[in-house]
Amino acid sequence: MTRWYHPHPLISAALVIVGPVSAEAAVYLSVGDAQQAIFPGESFERLEVELSEAQAAAVRKASGMRVRERELHLWRASGGGFFFVDRVLGKHEFITYALGVDASGRVKGVEILEYRESYGHEIRNEAWRRQFKGKDSEAPLTLDQDIRNISGATLSCRHVTDGVKRLLDTHAILFGPPA
Amino acid sequence: MRSSSAPLPETSPAPAGGTRGAGREVARARPLLGTFVEIRAAGGPRDRLLEAIDQAFEAVARVHRLMNAHDGSSELRRLEHAPLDEPIAVDPWTWAVLAEARRLFEASGGLFDPAAAVPVSGRAQGSAGSLDDLVLEPDHRVRLGRRLRLDLSGIAKGFAVDRAVEVLAARGLDDVVVNAGGDLRLGCARGETIFVRHPTDSGRGALRLELAPGAALASSSPVFHRRDRPRRRLHLVDPRGRRAVDHGQGATVIASRCDLADALTKVVLLDPLAGARLAAAEGAAAFLLDPSGSVRLLEPAPMKAVP
C-alpha cells in the first residue's frame, strides 16, 4: 500500500488502493421532483396503462428493443404532455429514469432518478414497484451505499438512450405519431 | 501547498453524499456526451439549486449539440464538408475548444491530435491530416487546409464540465461537483474524495485522491475489461503511427481546468515522459496506472545542465 502527500496545490493527498471498489449507487430525484423538473408548475394524473400483446409487439418492432414490462408508469401532465418512468438494465447498471414528452410528442426532458451498479446483486422488484403506489411516489428511492466520485472506465449511456427511443415509440403507438 | 493536511485513514469509507454545509445537497444526472453527467450542488435553497443545475445542464447540452462526433448534424461534423481554404464562422464555444486543442497540439509536439481520426477496429480511420491543417482565425472563424475527420471527445467533455461549473459559479454556487462519466471538476468551495478505477478491470480501484477545492480531474484508459465479461474498447489513436493504442495503462490527470486534464490524459498515455513534461508546464499532476495495479506519479525528467 502506497500513500503519499502530494506537494501539488490541487491534491491534498493520494493513496494507492487495491481490491474492489464497492458497487456504485446514486439517487437523484424522486418521481415528484422529476415531474416538476421537466414540467415546472404542472399537475399530474396517473394513467393505468398496460400494453396489450399486440401493442408490445408493435413497440418491439418499431424500436428494435425488447419490451421487458408491459405495465407502464405513466402520467399525463396538465399542459398536455406525458411523463414516463422506466428502467433499463445494462450489463451491470440498473438505471431508473424519467422521460417527459411534450404535447406535440417530442422529448421535453430526460432525468436519471436512480443509478445502481448491480453486479449480479438482487434487483428488488418489489421495492421498485412499491414507489409507484399512491403517496409513495414522493418518497425518495432506496439507497444502499455511496461512493460518489469514480473516475476511469467511462460508462456509456446507450441503454438509456435506447430506452428513450422505446418509450417514444410506445408514446406514438398509444397516442399517435408526433405532430 | 496543501501537503500538511491531516492523514487519511486507510480503511475509512468514502464520505456519503446527502447533507453538506447549511442545506441539503441536490444531485441530478442526465444522459449527455455519451455518458451520465452528474451535477451536485449545495449551499442554497432547493429550488434555486434545481434551477441553477438546469442552466448548467443546458451548457453541457450545448457542447453536446455542437461537438458530438457521432451526430451528422453537429457543427463539428458539418465542418467536414465545409469549403477548404476559406474562413468559416463557427460557434464561439466550438472555436474555443478548437483553439485549445490546437494550442495543446503544438505544445505536445503533435501528440494530442483530435484530427488523428477515430479508431473503429484498431486501425485509424479517415483522413491522414492533422490539426496542423486547421488554422484559427479571428472572430470565431477557422480555415481548413484539407479535409479532416475531427473527434473532440478527448477535450470537449472536459470543456463542457468547465462551462457547467462556470454557470453555477455565476449564480453564486461554489459548493458543487460536475462529473461527466469520471471527468470532473469541483467548485472552488468544495474538496472531494475521488476513486480511480483500475485501468483494465473496472471492478477494482487503483487510486484514491483527495482533491483540493476547484480542482479538475480526468482519467483515460484505451483498453478496458469488465471483470466478468472482458471486452476491449479502443479509443485512442497514436498520431505517430496512426494505430489505435492498445496497451493496458491508464492515465489520470489533475489540473485547474477539466478540458486541460482531459486532453493531458491522452498525451500521458501516448508518451508518459512528454505527458509529464507538458503536465508540469501546465501546472497539472499526472499519474500513470499500470495493468499490474501499480501507480506512478509522473515527474518530468530533470533538465540536463548545459555546459
mmCIF file of C-alpha atoms in Angstrom, chain B:
data_model
loop_
_atom_site.group_PDB
_atom_site.id
_atom_site.type_symbol
_atom_site.label_atom_id
_atom_site.label_comp_id
_atom_site.label_asym_id
_atom_site.label_seq_id
_atom_site.Cartn_x
_atom_site.Cartn_y
_atom_site.Cartn_z
ATOM 1 C CA MET B 1 0.669 23.909 -0.769
ATOM 2 C CA ARG B 2 -1.642 21.518 0.982
ATOM 3 C CA SER B 3 0.873 18.845 1.893
ATOM 4 C CA SER B 4 0.318 19.459 5.598
ATOM 5 C CA SER B 5 -3.262 18.164 5.514
ATOM 6 C CA ALA B 6 -4.396 15.598 8.042
ATOM 7 C CA PRO B 7 -3.542 11.965 7.285
ATOM 8 C CA LEU B 8 -6.085 9.797 5.579
ATOM 9 C CA PRO B 9 -7.398 6.817 7.480
ATOM 10 C CA GLU B 10 -6.744 3.939 5.135
ATOM 11 C CA THR B 11 -9.864 1.996 5.883
ATOM 12 C CA SER B 12 -12.500 4.674 6.133
ATOM 13 C CA PRO B 13 -15.333 4.536 3.631
ATOM 14 C CA ALA B 14 -15.907 7.320 1.155
ATOM 15 C CA PRO B 15 -17.902 10.207 2.512
ATOM 16 C CA ALA B 16 -21.550 9.736 1.715
ATOM 17 C CA GLY B 17 -23.466 12.388 -0.140
ATOM 18 C CA GLY B 18 -26.600 13.867 1.301
ATOM 19 C CA THR B 19 -26.185 16.799 3.603
ATOM 20 C CA ARG B 20 -23.454 19.349 3.153
ATOM 21 C CA GLY B 21 -22.881 22.699 4.731
ATOM 22 C CA ALA B 22 -26.006 24.615 5.568
ATOM 23 C CA GLY B 23 -28.553 22.783 3.452
ATOM 24 C CA ARG B 24 -29.170 19.537 1.702
ATOM 25 C CA GLU B 25 -27.318 18.742 -1.438
ATOM 26 C CA VAL B 26 -29.233 18.466 -4.681
ATOM 27 C CA ALA B 27 -27.961 15.935 -7.235
ATOM 28 C CA ARG B 28 -29.213 15.399 -10.771
ATOM 29 C CA ALA B 29 -27.956 13.363 -13.697
ATOM 30 C CA ARG B 30 -28.746 13.311 -17.393
ATOM 31 C CA PRO B 31 -27.565 11.185 -20.301
ATOM 32 C CA LEU B 32 -25.330 13.569 -22.263
ATOM 33 C CA LEU B 33 -21.975 13.426 -24.082
ATOM 34 C CA GLY B 34 -22.375 9.660 -24.434
ATOM 35 C CA THR B 35 -22.263 9.123 -20.677
ATOM 36 C CA PHE B 36 -24.004 10.189 -17.488
ATOM 37 C CA VAL B 37 -23.388 13.760 -16.488
ATOM 38 C CA GLU B 38 -23.963 14.297 -12.797
ATOM 39 C CA ILE B 39 -24.236 17.701 -11.168
ATOM 40 C CA ARG B 40 -24.334 18.104 -7.409
ATOM 41 C CA ALA B 41 -24.760 21.410 -5.656
ATOM 42 C CA ALA B 42 -25.244 22.566 -2.090
ATOM 43 C CA GLY B 43 -25.360 25.872 -0.312
ATOM 44 C CA GLY B 44 -28.725 27.327 -1.224
ATOM 45 C CA PRO B 45 -32.463 26.813 -1.199
ATOM 46 C CA ARG B 46 -33.514 23.668 -3.043
ATOM 47 C CA ASP B 47 -35.462 25.494 -5.752
ATOM 48 C CA ARG B 48 -32.529 27.734 -6.508
ATOM 49 C CA LEU B 49 -30.171 24.766 -6.722
ATOM 50 C CA LEU B 50 -32.510 22.870 -9.049
ATOM 51 C CA GLU B 51 -32.842 25.855 -11.355
ATOM 52 C CA ALA B 52 -29.095 26.532 -11.426
ATOM 53 C CA ILE B 53 -28.406 22.879 -12.208
ATOM 54 C CA ASP B 54 -30.896 23.157 -15.091
ATOM 55 C CA GLN B 55 -28.862 26.031 -16.532
ATOM 56 C CA ALA B 56 -25.617 24.115 -16.047
ATOM 57 C CA PHE B 57 -27.057 21.109 -17.899
ATOM 58 C CA GLU B 58 -28.071 23.440 -20.700
ATOM 59 C CA ALA B 59 -24.401 24.415 -21.108
ATOM 60 C CA VAL B 60 -23.427 20.725 -21.296
ATOM 61 C CA ALA B 61 -26.210 20.055 -23.803
ATOM 62 C CA ARG B 62 -24.928 22.949 -25.921
ATOM 63 C CA VAL B 63 -21.478 21.357 -26.101
ATOM 64 C CA HIS B 64 -23.132 18.031 -26.918
ATOM 65 C CA ARG B 65 -25.108 19.558 -29.812
ATOM 66 C CA LEU B 66 -22.126 21.459 -31.227
ATOM 67 C CA MET B 67 -19.345 18.916 -30.901
ATOM 68 C CA ASN B 68 -20.846 15.436 -30.987
ATOM 69 C CA ALA B 69 -18.613 13.450 -33.342
ATOM 70 C CA HIS B 70 -21.347 10.848 -33.853
ATOM 71 C CA ASP B 71 -24.166 13.160 -34.884
ATOM 72 C CA GLY B 72 -24.063 14.214 -38.529
ATOM 73 C CA SER B 73 -25.955 17.416 -37.724
ATOM 74 C CA SER B 74 -23.429 18.708 -35.181
ATOM 75 C CA GLU B 75 -21.370 21.732 -36.106
ATOM 76 C CA LEU B 76 -18.216 19.650 -35.789
ATOM 77 C CA ARG B 77 -19.414 17.119 -38.373
ATOM 78 C CA ARG B 78 -20.589 19.868 -40.703
ATOM 79 C CA LEU B 79 -17.047 21.238 -40.714
ATOM 80 C CA GLU B 80 -16.020 18.078 -42.552
ATOM 81 C CA HIS B 81 -17.925 19.263 -45.588
ATOM 82 C CA ALA B 82 -17.044 22.950 -45.328
ATOM 83 C CA PRO B 83 -15.120 24.556 -48.185
ATOM 84 C CA LEU B 84 -11.341 24.424 -47.917
ATOM 85 C CA ASP B 85 -9.024 27.428 -47.616
ATOM 86 C CA GLU B 86 -11.631 29.962 -46.680
ATOM 87 C CA PRO B 87 -12.727 31.306 -43.316
ATOM 88 C CA ILE B 88 -15.708 29.512 -41.800
ATOM 89 C CA ALA B 89 -17.618 31.012 -38.890
ATOM 90 C CA VAL B 90 -18.240 28.614 -36.011
ATOM 91 C CA ASP B 91 -19.879 28.894 -32.606
ATOM 92 C CA PRO B 92 -17.620 30.680 -30.088
ATOM 93 C CA TRP B 93 -17.551 27.531 -27.947
ATOM 94 C CA THR B 94 -16.515 25.313 -30.856
ATOM 95 C CA TRP B 95 -13.861 27.876 -31.681
ATOM 96 C CA ALA B 96 -12.642 27.912 -28.071
ATOM 97 C CA VAL B 97 -12.290 24.115 -27.993
ATOM 98 C CA LEU B 98 -10.530 24.046 -31.353
ATOM 99 C CA ALA B 99 -8.199 26.838 -30.227
ATOM 100 C CA GLU B 100 -7.277 24.998 -27.023
ATOM 101 C CA ALA B 101 -6.888 21.751 -28.987
ATOM 102 C CA ARG B 102 -4.595 23.499 -31.420
ATOM 103 C CA ARG B 103 -2.553 25.022 -28.575
ATOM 104 C CA LEU B 104 -2.135 21.588 -26.948
ATOM 105 C CA PHE B 105 -1.382 20.001 -30.325
ATOM 106 C CA GLU B 106 1.548 22.366 -30.649
ATOM 107 C CA ALA B 107 2.626 22.141 -27.005
ATOM 108 C CA SER B 108 2.648 18.329 -27.186
ATOM 109 C CA GLY B 109 4.614 18.182 -30.427
ATOM 110 C CA GLY B 110 1.569 16.780 -32.237
ATOM 111 C CA LEU B 111 0.793 14.013 -29.736
ATOM 112 C CA PHE B 112 -2.574 15.496 -28.852
ATOM 113 C CA ASP B 113 -4.296 15.449 -32.204
ATOM 114 C CA PRO B 114 -8.088 15.315 -32.489
ATOM 115 C CA ALA B 115 -7.656 15.049 -36.262
ATOM 116 C CA ALA B 116 -5.830 11.718 -35.978
ATOM 117 C CA ALA B 117 -9.235 10.148 -36.614
ATOM 118 C CA VAL B 118 -11.447 7.656 -34.933
ATOM 119 C CA PRO B 119 -10.426 4.065 -34.382
ATOM 120 C CA VAL B 120 -13.078 1.563 -35.344
ATOM 121 C CA SER B 121 -11.287 -1.733 -35.302
ATOM 122 C CA GLY B 122 -7.826 -0.962 -34.079
ATOM 123 C CA ARG B 123 -6.762 0.883 -37.184
ATOM 124 C CA ALA B 124 -7.214 4.616 -37.597
ATOM 125 C CA GLN B 125 -9.964 5.593 -39.986
ATOM 126 C CA GLY B 126 -10.426 8.607 -42.172
ATOM 127 C CA SER B 127 -8.123 11.318 -43.297
ATOM 128 C CA ALA B 128 -4.378 11.431 -42.956
ATOM 129 C CA GLY B 129 -4.481 15.058 -41.868
ATOM 130 C CA SER B 130 -3.537 16.564 -38.553
ATOM 131 C CA LEU B 131 -4.575 19.587 -36.552
ATOM 132 C CA ASP B 132 -1.778 21.383 -38.371
ATOM 133 C CA ASP B 133 -4.297 21.652 -41.218
ATOM 134 C CA LEU B 134 -6.644 23.743 -39.108
ATOM 135 C CA VAL B 135 -5.961 27.458 -38.701
ATOM 136 C CA LEU B 136 -7.720 29.551 -36.089
ATOM 137 C CA GLU B 137 -8.694 32.997 -37.342
ATOM 138 C CA PRO B 138 -10.163 35.981 -35.507
ATOM 139 C CA ASP B 139 -13.912 36.447 -34.971
ATOM 140 C CA HIS B 140 -14.521 32.776 -34.254
ATOM 141 C CA ARG B 141 -13.577 31.620 -37.698
ATOM 142 C CA VAL B 142 -11.467 28.670 -38.779
ATOM 143 C CA ARG B 143 -9.748 27.769 -42.022
ATOM 144 C CA LEU B 144 -9.247 24.190 -43.132
ATOM 145 C CA GLY B 145 -6.223 23.305 -45.232
ATOM 146 C CA ARG B 146 -7.584 19.861 -46.077
ATOM 147 C CA ARG B 147 -10.465 17.526 -45.272
ATOM 148 C CA LEU B 148 -10.297 16.483 -41.642
ATOM 149 C CA ARG B 149 -12.206 13.986 -39.558
ATOM 150 C CA LEU B 150 -12.247 15.700 -36.177
ATOM 151 C CA ASP B 151 -13.028 13.942 -32.934
ATOM 152 C CA LEU B 152 -13.036 16.321 -29.990
ATOM 153 C CA SER B 153 -14.144 13.701 -27.484
ATOM 154 C CA GLY B 154 -10.710 13.939 -25.839
ATOM 155 C CA ILE B 155 -11.281 17.520 -24.791
ATOM 156 C CA ALA B 156 -14.915 18.595 -25.319
ATOM 157 C CA LYS B 157 -16.242 16.618 -22.366
ATOM 158 C CA GLY B 158 -13.837 18.430 -20.070
ATOM 159 C CA PHE B 159 -14.764 21.743 -21.706
ATOM 160 C CA ALA B 160 -18.452 21.027 -21.026
ATOM 161 C CA VAL B 161 -17.665 20.305 -17.373
ATOM 162 C CA ASP B 162 -15.801 23.622 -17.114
ATOM 163 C CA ARG B 163 -18.706 25.557 -18.636
ATOM 164 C CA ALA B 164 -21.180 23.909 -16.250
ATOM 165 C CA VAL B 165 -19.028 24.835 -13.232
ATOM 166 C CA GLU B 166 -18.864 28.413 -14.565
ATOM 167 C CA VAL B 167 -22.638 28.628 -14.916
ATOM 168 C CA LEU B 168 -23.038 27.519 -11.307
ATOM 169 C CA ALA B 169 -20.334 29.917 -10.085
ATOM 170 C CA ALA B 170 -22.006 32.796 -11.904
ATOM 171 C CA ARG B 171 -25.067 32.048 -9.797
ATOM 172 C CA GLY B 172 -23.037 32.165 -6.628
ATOM 173 C CA LEU B 173 -22.762 28.381 -6.247
ATOM 174 C CA ASP B 174 -19.253 27.142 -5.461
ATOM 175 C CA ASP B 175 -20.055 24.073 -3.347
ATOM 176 C CA VAL B 176 -20.576 21.969 -6.469
ATOM 177 C CA VAL B 177 -19.291 18.936 -8.390
ATOM 178 C CA VAL B 178 -19.820 18.388 -12.103
ATOM 179 C CA ASN B 179 -18.906 14.856 -13.170
ATOM 180 C CA ALA B 180 -19.190 13.719 -16.792
ATOM 181 C CA GLY B 181 -18.513 9.992 -16.612
ATOM 182 C CA GLY B 182 -15.411 10.388 -14.459
ATOM 183 C CA ASP B 183 -14.129 13.647 -15.916
ATOM 184 C CA LEU B 184 -14.988 16.095 -13.218
ATOM 185 C CA ARG B 185 -14.370 19.448 -11.640
ATOM 186 C CA LEU B 186 -15.048 20.810 -8.195
ATOM 187 C CA GLY B 187 -16.383 24.248 -7.386
ATOM 188 C CA CYS B 188 -13.946 26.458 -5.516
ATOM 189 C CA ALA B 189 -15.662 25.795 -2.181
ATOM 190 C CA ARG B 190 -15.556 22.025 -2.238
ATOM 191 C CA GLY B 191 -12.924 19.310 -1.878
ATOM 192 C CA GLU B 192 -13.836 15.694 -2.645
ATOM 193 C CA THR B 193 -12.558 12.148 -2.487
ATOM 194 C CA ILE B 194 -12.163 10.559 -5.909
ATOM 195 C CA PHE B 195 -11.696 6.866 -6.621
ATOM 196 C CA VAL B 196 -9.982 5.951 -9.860
ATOM 197 C CA ARG B 197 -10.730 2.549 -11.330
ATOM 198 C CA HIS B 198 -8.083 0.048 -12.282
ATOM 199 C CA PRO B 199 -7.245 0.648 -15.965
ATOM 200 C CA THR B 200 -8.223 -2.807 -17.210
ATOM 201 C CA ASP B 201 -10.565 -4.104 -14.503
ATOM 202 C CA SER B 202 -13.356 -1.689 -13.754
ATOM 203 C CA GLY B 203 -14.432 -3.678 -10.691
ATOM 204 C CA ARG B 204 -11.234 -2.730 -8.883
ATOM 205 C CA GLY B 205 -9.959 0.510 -7.549
ATOM 206 C CA ALA B 206 -6.439 1.742 -8.196
ATOM 207 C CA LEU B 207 -6.085 5.173 -6.694
ATOM 208 C CA ARG B 208 -7.837 7.341 -4.193
ATOM 209 C CA LEU B 209 -7.292 11.072 -4.327
ATOM 210 C CA GLU B 210 -8.290 13.901 -2.075
ATOM 211 C CA LEU B 211 -8.839 16.773 -4.462
ATOM 212 C CA ALA B 212 -8.431 20.340 -3.313
ATOM 213 C CA PRO B 213 -11.281 22.789 -3.924
ATOM 214 C CA GLY B 214 -11.515 23.941 -7.529
ATOM 215 C CA ALA B 215 -9.504 21.029 -8.933
ATOM 216 C CA ALA B 216 -10.402 19.138 -12.096
ATOM 217 C CA LEU B 217 -9.608 15.500 -12.785
ATOM 218 C CA ALA B 218 -9.851 13.282 -15.845
ATOM 219 C CA SER B 219 -8.975 9.650 -16.455
ATOM 220 C CA SER B 220 -8.453 7.718 -19.619
ATOM 221 C CA SER B 221 -7.665 4.100 -20.410
ATOM 222 C CA PRO B 222 -7.532 2.898 -24.000
ATOM 223 C CA VAL B 223 -8.313 -0.718 -23.212
ATOM 224 C CA PHE B 224 -10.745 -1.736 -20.611
ATOM 225 C CA HIS B 225 -12.144 -5.014 -19.437
ATOM 226 C CA ARG B 226 -15.199 -5.604 -17.372
ATOM 227 C CA ARG B 227 -14.493 -8.037 -14.610
ATOM 228 C CA ASP B 228 -16.846 -10.792 -15.728
ATOM 229 C CA ARG B 229 -17.155 -10.042 -19.397
ATOM 230 C CA PRO B 230 -13.853 -8.963 -20.898
ATOM 231 C CA ARG B 231 -14.306 -6.585 -23.741
ATOM 232 C CA ARG B 232 -11.718 -4.477 -25.458
ATOM 233 C CA ARG B 233 -12.535 -0.918 -26.145
ATOM 234 C CA LEU B 234 -10.070 1.178 -28.060
ATOM 235 C CA HIS B 235 -10.481 4.870 -28.412
ATOM 236 C CA LEU B 236 -7.103 6.484 -28.714
ATOM 237 C CA VAL B 237 -5.064 6.853 -31.872
ATOM 238 C CA ASP B 238 -1.337 7.426 -31.809
ATOM 239 C CA PRO B 239 -0.775 10.096 -34.467
ATOM 240 C CA ARG B 240 2.821 8.927 -34.934
ATOM 241 C CA GLY B 241 1.835 5.586 -36.413
ATOM 242 C CA ARG B 242 -1.907 6.138 -36.815
ATOM 243 C CA ARG B 243 -2.613 2.985 -34.881
ATOM 244 C CA ALA B 244 -5.025 2.606 -32.029
ATOM 245 C CA VAL B 245 -3.281 2.437 -28.677
ATOM 246 C CA ASP B 246 -3.907 -0.918 -27.044
ATOM 247 C CA HIS B 247 -1.594 -1.072 -24.063
ATOM 248 C CA GLY B 248 -3.385 -1.595 -20.787
ATOM 249 C CA GLN B 249 -2.269 1.538 -18.982
ATOM 250 C CA GLY B 250 -4.478 4.260 -17.638
ATOM 251 C CA ALA B 251 -3.787 7.936 -17.072
ATOM 252 C CA THR B 252 -5.275 10.270 -14.505
ATOM 253 C CA VAL B 253 -4.526 13.974 -14.607
ATOM 254 C CA ILE B 254 -5.399 16.672 -12.100
ATOM 255 C CA ALA B 255 -5.417 20.209 -13.437
ATOM 256 C CA SER B 256 -7.046 23.548 -12.850
ATOM 257 C CA ARG B 257 -9.444 23.026 -15.772
ATOM 258 C CA CYS B 258 -11.178 19.875 -16.912
ATOM 259 C CA ASP B 259 -10.565 20.380 -20.655
ATOM 260 C CA LEU B 260 -6.863 20.518 -19.904
ATOM 261 C CA ALA B 261 -6.968 17.443 -17.631
ATOM 262 C CA ASP B 262 -8.987 15.565 -20.268
ATOM 263 C CA ALA B 263 -6.545 16.366 -23.090
ATOM 264 C CA LEU B 264 -3.449 15.697 -20.982
ATOM 265 C CA THR B 265 -4.565 12.127 -20.225
ATOM 266 C CA LYS B 266 -4.217 11.361 -23.940
ATOM 267 C CA VAL B 267 -0.686 12.755 -24.101
ATOM 268 C CA VAL B 268 0.324 10.813 -20.978
ATOM 269 C CA LEU B 269 -0.983 7.552 -22.478
ATOM 270 C CA LEU B 270 0.869 8.141 -25.741
ATOM 271 C CA ASP B 271 4.160 9.217 -24.180
ATOM 272 C CA PRO B 272 4.413 9.337 -20.386
ATOM 273 C CA LEU B 273 7.564 11.440 -20.313
ATOM 274 C CA ALA B 274 6.253 14.005 -22.773
ATOM 275 C CA GLY B 275 2.965 13.966 -20.885
ATOM 276 C CA ALA B 276 4.731 14.557 -17.577
ATOM 277 C CA ARG B 277 6.644 17.498 -19.006
ATOM 278 C CA LEU B 278 3.553 19.065 -20.516
ATOM 279 C CA ALA B 279 1.533 18.461 -17.344
ATOM 280 C CA ALA B 280 4.221 20.184 -15.267
ATOM 281 C CA ALA B 281 4.330 23.107 -17.684
ATOM 282 C CA GLU B 282 0.539 23.423 -17.424
ATOM 283 C CA GLY B 283 0.519 23.247 -13.613
ATOM 284 C CA ALA B 284 -1.042 19.771 -13.648
ATOM 285 C CA ALA B 285 -0.165 16.480 -11.953
ATOM 286 C CA ALA B 286 -0.242 13.198 -13.880
ATOM 287 C CA PHE B 287 -0.494 9.609 -12.685
ATOM 288 C CA LEU B 288 0.163 6.547 -14.812
ATOM 289 C CA LEU B 289 -1.681 3.387 -13.811
ATOM 290 C CA ASP B 290 -0.255 0.043 -14.914
ATOM 291 C CA PRO B 291 -2.269 -3.126 -15.565
ATOM 292 C CA SER B 292 -0.364 -4.672 -12.643
ATOM 293 C CA GLY B 293 -2.100 -2.187 -10.389
ATOM 294 C CA SER B 294 0.939 -0.065 -9.694
ATOM 295 C CA VAL B 295 0.535 3.687 -9.845
ATOM 296 C CA ARG B 296 3.245 6.137 -10.700
ATOM 297 C CA LEU B 297 3.193 9.838 -10.150
ATOM 298 C CA LEU B 298 4.927 11.158 -13.221
ATOM 299 C CA GLU B 299 7.642 13.674 -12.639
ATOM 300 C CA PRO B 300 9.287 15.439 -15.536
ATOM 301 C CA ALA B 301 12.864 14.314 -16.058
ATOM 302 C CA PRO B 302 15.427 16.743 -14.669
ATOM 303 C CA MET B 303 16.862 19.049 -17.275
ATOM 304 C CA LYS B 304 20.425 18.298 -18.278
ATOM 305 C CA ALA B 305 22.821 21.049 -17.372
ATOM 306 C CA VAL B 306 24.014 22.922 -20.409
ATOM 307 C CA PRO B 307 27.806 23.197 -20.350
#
